[in-house]
mmCIF file of C-alpha atoms in Angstrom:
data_model
loop_
_atom_site.group_PDB
_atom_site.id
_atom_site.type_symbol
_atom_site.label_atom_id
_atom_site.label_comp_id
_atom_site.label_asym_id
_atom_site.label_seq_id
_atom_site.Cartn_x
_atom_site.Cartn_y
_atom_site.Cartn_z
ATOM 1 C CA MET A 1 0.000 0.000 0.000
ATOM 2 C CA PRO A 2 1.553 3.373 -1.051
ATOM 3 C CA PHE A 3 2.243 6.017 1.536
ATOM 4 C CA ALA A 4 -0.101 9.047 1.360
ATOM 5 C CA LYS A 5 0.986 12.128 3.273
ATOM 6 C CA THR A 6 -1.776 14.271 4.713
ATOM 7 C CA VAL A 7 -0.972 17.832 3.615
ATOM 8 C CA LYS A 8 -4.039 19.726 4.785
ATOM 9 C CA ASN A 9 -4.117 18.510 8.343
ATOM 10 C CA ALA A 10 -5.409 20.170 11.515
ATOM 11 C CA ALA A 11 -2.271 22.325 11.827
ATOM 12 C CA TYR A 12 -2.776 23.620 8.264
ATOM 13 C CA ALA A 13 -6.454 24.368 8.842
ATOM 14 C CA SER A 14 -5.834 26.209 12.101
ATOM 15 C CA ARG A 15 -3.269 28.487 10.431
ATOM 16 C CA PHE A 16 -5.176 29.069 7.196
ATOM 17 C CA GLN A 17 -5.642 32.766 6.452
ATOM 18 C CA THR A 18 -8.556 33.776 4.249
ATOM 19 C CA LYS A 19 -7.600 36.063 1.371
ATOM 20 C CA TYR A 20 -9.316 39.401 0.806
ATOM 21 C CA LYS A 21 -12.760 39.271 -0.776
ATOM 22 C CA ARG A 22 -11.756 41.091 -3.977
ATOM 23 C CA ARG A 23 -8.729 38.776 -4.316
ATOM 24 C CA ARG A 24 -11.000 35.738 -4.036
ATOM 25 C CA ALA A 25 -13.274 37.248 -6.677
ATOM 26 C CA GLY A 26 -10.272 37.994 -8.911
ATOM 27 C CA LYS A 27 -11.030 41.719 -9.088
ATOM 28 C CA THR A 28 -8.032 43.354 -7.390
ATOM 29 C CA ASP A 29 -4.288 42.855 -7.707
ATOM 30 C CA TYR A 30 -3.302 43.787 -4.162
ATOM 31 C CA LYS A 31 0.426 43.686 -4.869
ATOM 32 C CA ALA A 32 0.035 46.327 -7.576
ATOM 33 C CA ARG A 33 -2.414 48.317 -5.434
ATOM 34 C CA LYS A 34 0.036 48.402 -2.521
ATOM 35 C CA HIS A 35 2.686 50.063 -4.692
ATOM 36 C CA LEU A 36 0.160 52.499 -6.157
ATOM 37 C CA ILE A 37 -1.220 53.765 -2.843
ATOM 38 C CA PHE A 38 1.943 53.626 -0.717
ATOM 39 C CA GLN A 39 3.015 57.143 0.285
ATOM 40 C CA ALA A 40 6.371 58.118 1.796
ATOM 41 C CA LYS A 41 6.183 59.024 5.486
ATOM 42 C CA ASN A 42 8.007 62.314 4.999
ATOM 43 C CA LYS A 43 5.104 63.498 2.814
ATOM 44 C CA TYR A 44 2.745 63.184 5.775
ATOM 45 C CA ASN A 45 -0.911 63.350 4.683
ATOM 46 C CA ALA A 46 -0.279 64.416 1.074
ATOM 47 C CA PRO A 47 -2.647 62.283 -1.052
ATOM 48 C CA LYS A 48 -1.158 60.078 -3.739
ATOM 49 C CA TYR A 49 -3.429 60.249 -6.770
ATOM 50 C CA ARG A 50 -3.869 57.613 -9.431
ATOM 51 C CA LEU A 51 -5.692 57.655 -12.763
ATOM 52 C CA VAL A 52 -8.030 54.655 -12.622
ATOM 53 C CA VAL A 53 -9.165 53.513 -16.088
ATOM 54 C CA ARG A 54 -11.683 50.715 -16.591
ATOM 55 C CA PHE A 55 -13.196 49.504 -19.879
ATOM 56 C CA SER A 56 -16.626 47.906 -20.274
ATOM 57 C CA ASN A 57 -18.388 46.718 -23.410
ATOM 58 C CA ARG A 58 -19.966 50.109 -24.203
ATOM 59 C CA ASP A 59 -18.248 52.646 -21.961
ATOM 60 C CA ILE A 60 -14.971 53.767 -20.405
ATOM 61 C CA THR A 61 -14.667 54.977 -16.824
ATOM 62 C CA ALA A 62 -11.837 57.303 -15.831
ATOM 63 C CA GLN A 63 -11.360 58.535 -12.270
ATOM 64 C CA ILE A 64 -8.722 60.447 -10.326
ATOM 65 C CA VAL A 65 -8.628 58.578 -7.012
ATOM 66 C CA SER A 66 -6.678 58.899 -3.770
ATOM 67 C CA SER A 67 -6.535 56.301 -1.008
ATOM 68 C CA ASP A 68 -7.270 56.989 2.648
ATOM 69 C CA ILE A 69 -7.535 54.851 5.783
ATOM 70 C CA GLU A 70 -11.327 55.052 5.384
ATOM 71 C CA GLY A 71 -11.195 53.948 1.742
ATOM 72 C CA ASP A 72 -10.715 55.377 -1.754
ATOM 73 C CA LYS A 73 -11.878 58.915 -2.481
ATOM 74 C CA VAL A 74 -12.732 60.013 -6.018
ATOM 75 C CA PHE A 75 -11.377 63.475 -6.771
ATOM 76 C CA MET A 76 -12.581 63.719 -10.389
ATOM 77 C CA HIS A 77 -14.400 61.474 -12.855
ATOM 78 C CA ALA A 78 -15.310 61.285 -16.541
ATOM 79 C CA TYR A 79 -17.127 58.748 -18.692
ATOM 80 C CA ALA A 80 -16.987 57.984 -22.396
ATOM 81 C CA HIS A 81 -20.749 58.469 -22.811
ATOM 82 C CA GLU A 82 -20.207 62.135 -21.855
ATOM 83 C CA LEU A 83 -18.280 62.574 -25.124
ATOM 84 C CA LYS A 84 -21.615 62.662 -26.969
ATOM 85 C CA ALA A 85 -21.932 66.296 -25.890
ATOM 86 C CA TYR A 86 -18.768 67.053 -27.896
ATOM 87 C CA GLY A 87 -19.856 65.331 -31.096
ATOM 88 C CA ILE A 88 -18.338 61.876 -30.484
ATOM 89 C CA LYS A 89 -21.420 59.681 -30.686
ATOM 90 C CA HIS A 90 -19.954 56.412 -32.027
ATOM 91 C CA GLY A 91 -17.096 54.123 -31.086
ATOM 92 C CA LEU A 92 -17.070 55.219 -27.444
ATOM 93 C CA THR A 93 -14.582 52.484 -26.490
ATOM 94 C CA SER A 94 -12.163 53.070 -29.376
ATOM 95 C CA TRP A 95 -8.617 54.469 -29.250
ATOM 96 C CA PRO A 96 -9.525 58.053 -30.266
ATOM 97 C CA ALA A 97 -12.451 58.060 -27.808
ATOM 98 C CA GLY A 98 -10.078 56.949 -25.055
ATOM 99 C CA TYR A 99 -7.711 59.798 -25.900
ATOM 100 C CA ALA A 100 -10.578 62.310 -25.836
ATOM 101 C CA LEU A 101 -11.722 60.933 -22.463
ATOM 102 C CA GLY A 102 -8.223 61.352 -21.028
ATOM 103 C CA LEU A 103 -8.165 64.931 -22.295
ATOM 104 C CA LEU A 104 -11.594 65.533 -20.735
ATOM 105 C CA ILE A 105 -10.676 64.324 -17.240
ATOM 106 C CA ALA A 106 -7.380 66.243 -17.371
ATOM 107 C CA ARG A 107 -9.071 69.541 -18.227
ATOM 108 C CA ARG A 108 -11.760 68.970 -15.571
ATOM 109 C CA THR A 109 -9.147 68.248 -12.911
ATOM 110 C CA LEU A 110 -7.026 71.278 -13.751
ATOM 111 C CA LYS A 111 -10.085 73.535 -13.919
ATOM 112 C CA LYS A 112 -11.161 72.364 -10.469
ATOM 113 C CA LEU A 113 -7.666 73.146 -9.124
ATOM 114 C CA GLU A 114 -7.605 76.476 -11.049
ATOM 115 C CA MET A 115 -4.468 75.357 -12.891
ATOM 116 C CA ASP A 116 -5.987 75.068 -16.374
ATOM 117 C CA GLU A 117 -4.544 78.394 -17.559
ATOM 118 C CA HIS A 118 -0.995 77.502 -16.472
ATOM 119 C CA PHE A 119 -0.921 73.942 -17.846
ATOM 120 C CA GLU A 120 -2.486 73.790 -21.308
ATOM 121 C CA GLY A 121 -0.701 70.606 -22.403
ATOM 122 C CA VAL A 122 -0.388 69.709 -26.084
ATOM 123 C CA GLN A 123 -2.946 71.810 -27.965
ATOM 124 C CA GLU A 124 -2.396 70.121 -31.347
ATOM 125 C CA PRO A 125 -1.483 66.430 -30.922
ATOM 126 C CA ASP A 126 1.253 65.372 -33.325
ATOM 127 C CA GLY A 127 2.022 61.937 -31.886
ATOM 128 C CA GLU A 128 5.309 62.969 -30.320
ATOM 129 C CA TYR A 129 6.276 61.711 -26.876
ATOM 130 C CA SER A 130 5.875 64.482 -24.305
ATOM 131 C CA ILE A 131 5.590 64.867 -20.531
ATOM 132 C CA THR A 132 4.119 67.835 -18.657
ATOM 133 C CA GLU A 133 6.820 69.879 -16.945
ATOM 134 C CA ALA A 134 6.870 72.574 -14.285
ATOM 135 C CA VAL A 135 6.201 76.205 -15.279
ATOM 136 C CA GLU A 136 6.861 79.562 -13.708
ATOM 137 C CA VAL A 137 3.892 81.392 -12.216
ATOM 138 C CA ASP A 138 4.454 84.855 -10.714
ATOM 139 C CA GLY A 139 8.184 84.238 -10.538
ATOM 140 C CA GLU A 140 7.810 80.937 -8.689
ATOM 141 C CA LYS A 141 8.151 77.376 -9.938
ATOM 142 C CA CYS A 142 4.768 75.619 -10.158
ATOM 143 C CA ARG A 143 4.789 71.853 -10.537
ATOM 144 C CA PRO A 144 2.004 70.072 -12.469
ATOM 145 C CA PHE A 145 -0.683 67.859 -10.962
ATOM 146 C CA LYS A 146 0.798 64.366 -10.659
ATOM 147 C CA CYS A 147 -0.934 60.977 -10.731
ATOM 148 C CA PHE A 148 -0.094 57.400 -11.653
ATOM 149 C CA LEU A 149 -1.878 55.144 -14.129
ATOM 150 C CA ASP A 150 -3.928 52.342 -12.525
ATOM 151 C CA VAL A 151 -4.704 49.689 -15.148
ATOM 152 C CA GLY A 152 -6.239 47.134 -12.766
ATOM 153 C CA LEU A 153 -6.187 43.641 -14.290
ATOM 154 C CA ALA A 154 -6.089 44.808 -17.917
ATOM 155 C CA ARG A 155 -3.268 43.554 -20.132
ATOM 156 C CA THR A 156 -0.679 46.203 -20.851
ATOM 157 C CA SER A 157 0.292 45.088 -24.343
ATOM 158 C CA THR A 158 1.719 47.503 -26.891
ATOM 159 C CA GLY A 159 -1.011 49.664 -28.411
ATOM 160 C CA ALA A 160 -3.615 48.809 -25.748
ATOM 161 C CA LYS A 161 -6.536 51.241 -25.547
ATOM 162 C CA ILE A 162 -5.904 51.880 -21.864
ATOM 163 C CA PHE A 163 -2.810 53.875 -22.853
ATOM 164 C CA ALA A 164 -4.993 56.108 -25.033
ATOM 165 C CA VAL A 165 -6.590 57.539 -21.885
ATOM 166 C CA MET A 166 -3.146 58.038 -20.354
ATOM 167 C CA LYS A 167 -1.862 59.813 -23.470
ATOM 168 C CA GLY A 168 -4.936 62.076 -23.552
ATOM 169 C CA ALA A 169 -4.549 62.976 -19.866
ATOM 170 C CA SER A 170 -0.820 63.638 -20.334
ATOM 171 C CA ASP A 171 -1.478 65.887 -23.351
ATOM 172 C CA GLY A 172 -4.245 67.551 -21.329
ATOM 173 C CA GLY A 173 -1.743 68.949 -18.814
ATOM 174 C CA ILE A 174 -1.450 66.265 -16.104
ATOM 175 C CA TYR A 175 1.935 64.791 -15.212
ATOM 176 C CA ILE A 176 1.779 60.995 -15.515
ATOM 177 C CA PRO A 177 5.181 59.233 -15.384
ATOM 178 C CA HIS A 178 5.409 56.969 -18.436
ATOM 179 C CA SER A 179 7.517 56.042 -21.433
ATOM 180 C CA GLU A 180 6.661 55.613 -25.107
ATOM 181 C CA ASN A 181 7.223 51.824 -25.110
ATOM 182 C CA ARG A 182 3.537 50.857 -25.133
ATOM 183 C CA PHE A 183 2.159 53.371 -27.636
ATOM 184 C CA PRO A 184 1.114 52.150 -31.096
ATOM 185 C CA GLY A 185 3.929 52.827 -33.523
ATOM 186 C CA TYR A 186 6.739 51.895 -31.144
ATOM 187 C CA ASP A 187 9.360 49.653 -32.773
ATOM 188 C CA VAL A 188 11.000 47.168 -30.412
ATOM 189 C CA GLU A 189 14.041 46.632 -32.626
ATOM 190 C CA THR A 190 14.939 50.284 -33.273
ATOM 191 C CA LYS A 191 13.458 51.392 -29.921
ATOM 192 C CA GLU A 192 11.879 54.424 -31.567
ATOM 193 C CA LEU A 193 8.323 55.740 -31.684
ATOM 194 C CA ASP A 194 6.700 56.449 -35.035
ATOM 195 C CA ALA A 195 4.863 59.705 -34.275
ATOM 196 C CA GLU A 196 2.834 59.506 -37.487
ATOM 197 C CA THR A 197 1.335 56.137 -36.489
ATOM 198 C CA LEU A 198 0.427 57.400 -33.016
ATOM 199 C CA ARG A 199 -1.167 60.535 -34.489
ATOM 200 C CA LYS A 200 -3.212 58.336 -36.826
ATOM 201 C CA TYR A 201 -4.583 56.420 -33.830
ATOM 202 C CA ILE A 202 -5.369 59.618 -31.901
ATOM 203 C CA PHE A 203 -7.573 60.939 -34.710
ATOM 204 C CA GLY A 204 -9.109 57.600 -35.737
ATOM 205 C CA GLY A 205 -7.144 57.144 -38.944
ATOM 206 C CA HIS A 206 -6.978 53.365 -38.467
ATOM 207 C CA ILE A 207 -10.787 53.280 -38.103
ATOM 208 C CA SER A 208 -11.356 55.271 -41.296
ATOM 209 C CA GLU A 209 -8.976 52.977 -43.205
ATOM 210 C CA TYR A 210 -10.828 49.906 -41.945
ATOM 211 C CA MET A 211 -14.178 51.465 -42.892
ATOM 212 C CA GLU A 212 -13.001 52.164 -46.438
ATOM 213 C CA ASN A 213 -11.522 48.683 -46.912
ATOM 214 C CA LEU A 214 -14.621 46.990 -45.494
ATOM 215 C CA ALA A 215 -16.932 49.065 -47.695
ATOM 216 C CA ASP A 216 -14.998 47.918 -50.779
ATOM 217 C CA ASP A 217 -14.674 44.237 -49.793
ATOM 218 C CA ASP A 218 -17.941 43.434 -48.007
ATOM 219 C CA GLU A 219 -20.670 46.055 -48.241
ATOM 220 C CA GLU A 220 -23.240 44.065 -46.219
ATOM 221 C CA ARG A 221 -20.857 43.636 -43.309
ATOM 222 C CA TYR A 222 -19.933 47.315 -43.515
ATOM 223 C CA LYS A 223 -23.598 48.304 -43.239
ATOM 224 C CA SER A 224 -24.211 46.010 -40.267
ATOM 225 C CA GLN A 225 -21.012 47.034 -38.433
ATOM 226 C CA PHE A 226 -21.162 50.783 -39.049
ATOM 227 C CA GLN A 227 -24.919 51.315 -39.234
ATOM 228 C CA GLY A 228 -24.744 54.102 -36.627
ATOM 229 C CA TYR A 229 -22.165 55.981 -38.706
ATOM 230 C CA ILE A 230 -24.305 55.566 -41.834
ATOM 231 C CA ASP A 231 -27.469 56.810 -40.084
ATOM 232 C CA ASP A 232 -25.693 59.946 -38.860
ATOM 233 C CA LYS A 233 -23.988 60.385 -42.259
ATOM 234 C CA VAL A 234 -20.474 60.121 -40.818
ATOM 235 C CA GLU A 235 -18.011 59.498 -43.628
ATOM 236 C CA PRO A 236 -14.596 57.843 -43.071
ATOM 237 C CA ASP A 237 -12.840 60.992 -44.338
ATOM 238 C CA SER A 238 -14.560 63.214 -41.758
ATOM 239 C CA LEU A 239 -13.457 61.295 -38.642
ATOM 240 C CA GLU A 240 -10.237 63.242 -38.120
ATOM 241 C CA GLU A 241 -12.032 66.577 -38.397
ATOM 242 C CA ASN A 242 -14.704 65.424 -35.934
ATOM 243 C CA TYR A 243 -12.119 64.469 -33.311
ATOM 244 C CA GLN A 244 -10.209 67.720 -33.802
ATOM 245 C CA GLU A 245 -13.397 69.728 -33.182
ATOM 246 C CA ALA A 246 -14.163 67.566 -30.129
ATOM 247 C CA HIS A 247 -10.722 68.281 -28.640
ATOM 248 C CA LYS A 248 -11.244 72.022 -29.074
ATOM 249 C CA ALA A 249 -14.715 71.833 -27.508
ATOM 250 C CA ILE A 250 -13.357 69.862 -24.523
ATOM 251 C CA ARG A 251 -10.705 72.514 -23.878
ATOM 252 C CA LYS A 252 -13.288 75.261 -24.192
ATOM 253 C CA ASP A 253 -15.835 73.737 -21.773
ATOM 254 C CA PRO A 254 -14.967 70.457 -19.988
ATOM 255 C CA TRP A 255 -18.375 70.353 -18.223
ATOM 256 C CA LYS A 256 -20.590 70.639 -21.280
ATOM 257 C CA LYS A 257 -23.877 68.727 -21.098
ATOM 258 C CA GLU A 258 -25.507 66.864 -23.978
ATOM 259 C CA GLU A 259 -28.439 68.714 -25.493
ATOM 260 C CA THR A 260 -31.611 66.687 -25.057
ATOM 261 C CA GLN A 261 -34.433 66.808 -27.594
ATOM 262 C CA ASN A 262 -37.092 66.763 -24.855
ATOM 263 C CA THR A 263 -37.929 70.458 -24.308
ATOM 264 C CA SER A 264 -41.041 69.891 -22.157
ATOM 265 C CA PRO A 265 -41.006 71.587 -18.723
ATOM 266 C CA LYS A 266 -40.117 69.501 -15.681
ATOM 267 C CA LYS A 267 -42.987 68.142 -13.612
ATOM 268 C CA SER A 268 -43.429 69.316 -10.034
ATOM 269 C CA LYS A 269 -43.522 67.016 -7.013
ATOM 270 C CA GLU A 270 -47.321 67.210 -6.834
ATOM 271 C CA GLU A 271 -47.650 66.316 -10.519
ATOM 272 C CA TRP A 272 -45.470 63.236 -10.081
ATOM 273 C CA LYS A 273 -47.580 62.174 -7.074
ATOM 274 C CA ALA A 274 -50.752 62.517 -9.131
ATOM 275 C CA GLU A 275 -49.093 60.520 -11.950
ATOM 276 C CA SER A 276 -48.181 57.664 -9.602
ATOM 277 C CA LYS A 277 -51.723 57.511 -8.182
ATOM 278 C CA LYS A 278 -53.068 56.610 -11.626
ATOM 279 C CA TYR A 279 -51.458 53.174 -11.349
ATOM 280 C CA LYS A 280 -51.852 52.674 -7.599
ATOM 281 C CA GLN A 281 -54.610 50.311 -6.473
ATOM 282 C CA ASN A 282 -56.509 51.296 -3.360
ATOM 283 C CA LYS A 283 -56.453 48.799 -0.504
ATOM 284 C CA LEU A 284 -59.746 46.894 -0.075
ATOM 285 C CA THR A 285 -61.545 46.803 3.255
ATOM 286 C CA LYS A 286 -62.502 43.503 4.920
ATOM 287 C CA GLU A 287 -66.138 43.832 3.819
ATOM 288 C CA GLU A 288 -65.086 44.452 0.210
ATOM 289 C CA LYS A 289 -62.798 41.414 0.256
ATOM 290 C CA VAL A 290 -65.656 39.195 1.583
ATOM 291 C CA GLU A 291 -68.033 40.463 -1.113
ATOM 292 C CA ARG A 292 -65.394 39.845 -3.792
ATOM 293 C CA VAL A 293 -64.954 36.222 -2.644
ATOM 294 C CA LYS A 294 -68.723 35.697 -2.635
ATOM 295 C CA ALA A 295 -68.991 37.072 -6.155
ATOM 296 C CA LYS A 296 -66.267 34.694 -7.355
ATOM 297 C CA ILE A 297 -68.021 31.698 -5.732
ATOM 298 C CA ASN A 298 -71.356 32.627 -7.299
ATOM 299 C CA ALA A 299 -69.724 33.071 -10.698
ATOM 300 C CA GLN A 300 -68.077 29.649 -10.378
ATOM 301 C CA LYS A 301 -71.402 28.010 -9.403
ATOM 302 C CA THR A 302 -73.125 29.588 -12.381
ATOM 303 C CA GLU A 303 -70.494 28.205 -14.760
ATOM 304 C CA MET A 304 -70.798 24.691 -13.271
ATOM 305 C CA GLU A 305 -74.614 24.678 -13.536
ATOM 306 C CA ALA A 306 -74.434 25.840 -17.112
#
């Protein structure tokens, strides 16, 4: 009979330490989080901000977050569906949409801190690698707002869309420590960044090329895949111009709201109460319930006799 060693014995069970809930669910990389939120002791209570970017199927969430003993505190937020107010109504999870979202949250953050006039960032993106540096304000050196990119569990492969948000925020005037190694257009062999390729991604050039090729090769698939573009009469050649106008509009007003077609006046509290009463059934009294049961019994008897 072979020898079988008991590994998970009583000593193992008594010393077993349950992992954190979000680790068990596979939602948080606590090793990465520890490095992102750790603050040097000589900086006392100075918050350490991070740019948290999360992608879903139809939206992108970007938040400037700091960590406290009580939990995480969101300093600023922006969502891809808010880009509709600036003319970006399709492809809200694409590379150019991610760049525009990064620009949006950067301008909102700097406007809240009243630093938007001192740190304008890259006004006309050309695809070149750039980092926000300190400027002089009233004869004194003013350092930019600093945060670190938090990618969560997303894969950080070269050209990933998560770096589009980082590039947009960096060009928007926020200082995010990074290199050009993961931008589209970076060549591993020559270790150089092709600025033209990165610029093409920022303004949706790769999307317009794909649209043109698909329209020539398979028209039915083009109509099914880009039906929203066709309905709004968005041509492949006009994508770059649309994104350029969106960038200007974001810089002009980072808190712009989408114009709704519903121009009817808002209902008052009393009107909403009256509206809800239309569908509310009044509670029956005991006598009414008894009469209702009797009526049902009589109706049933009548059916059986017939």
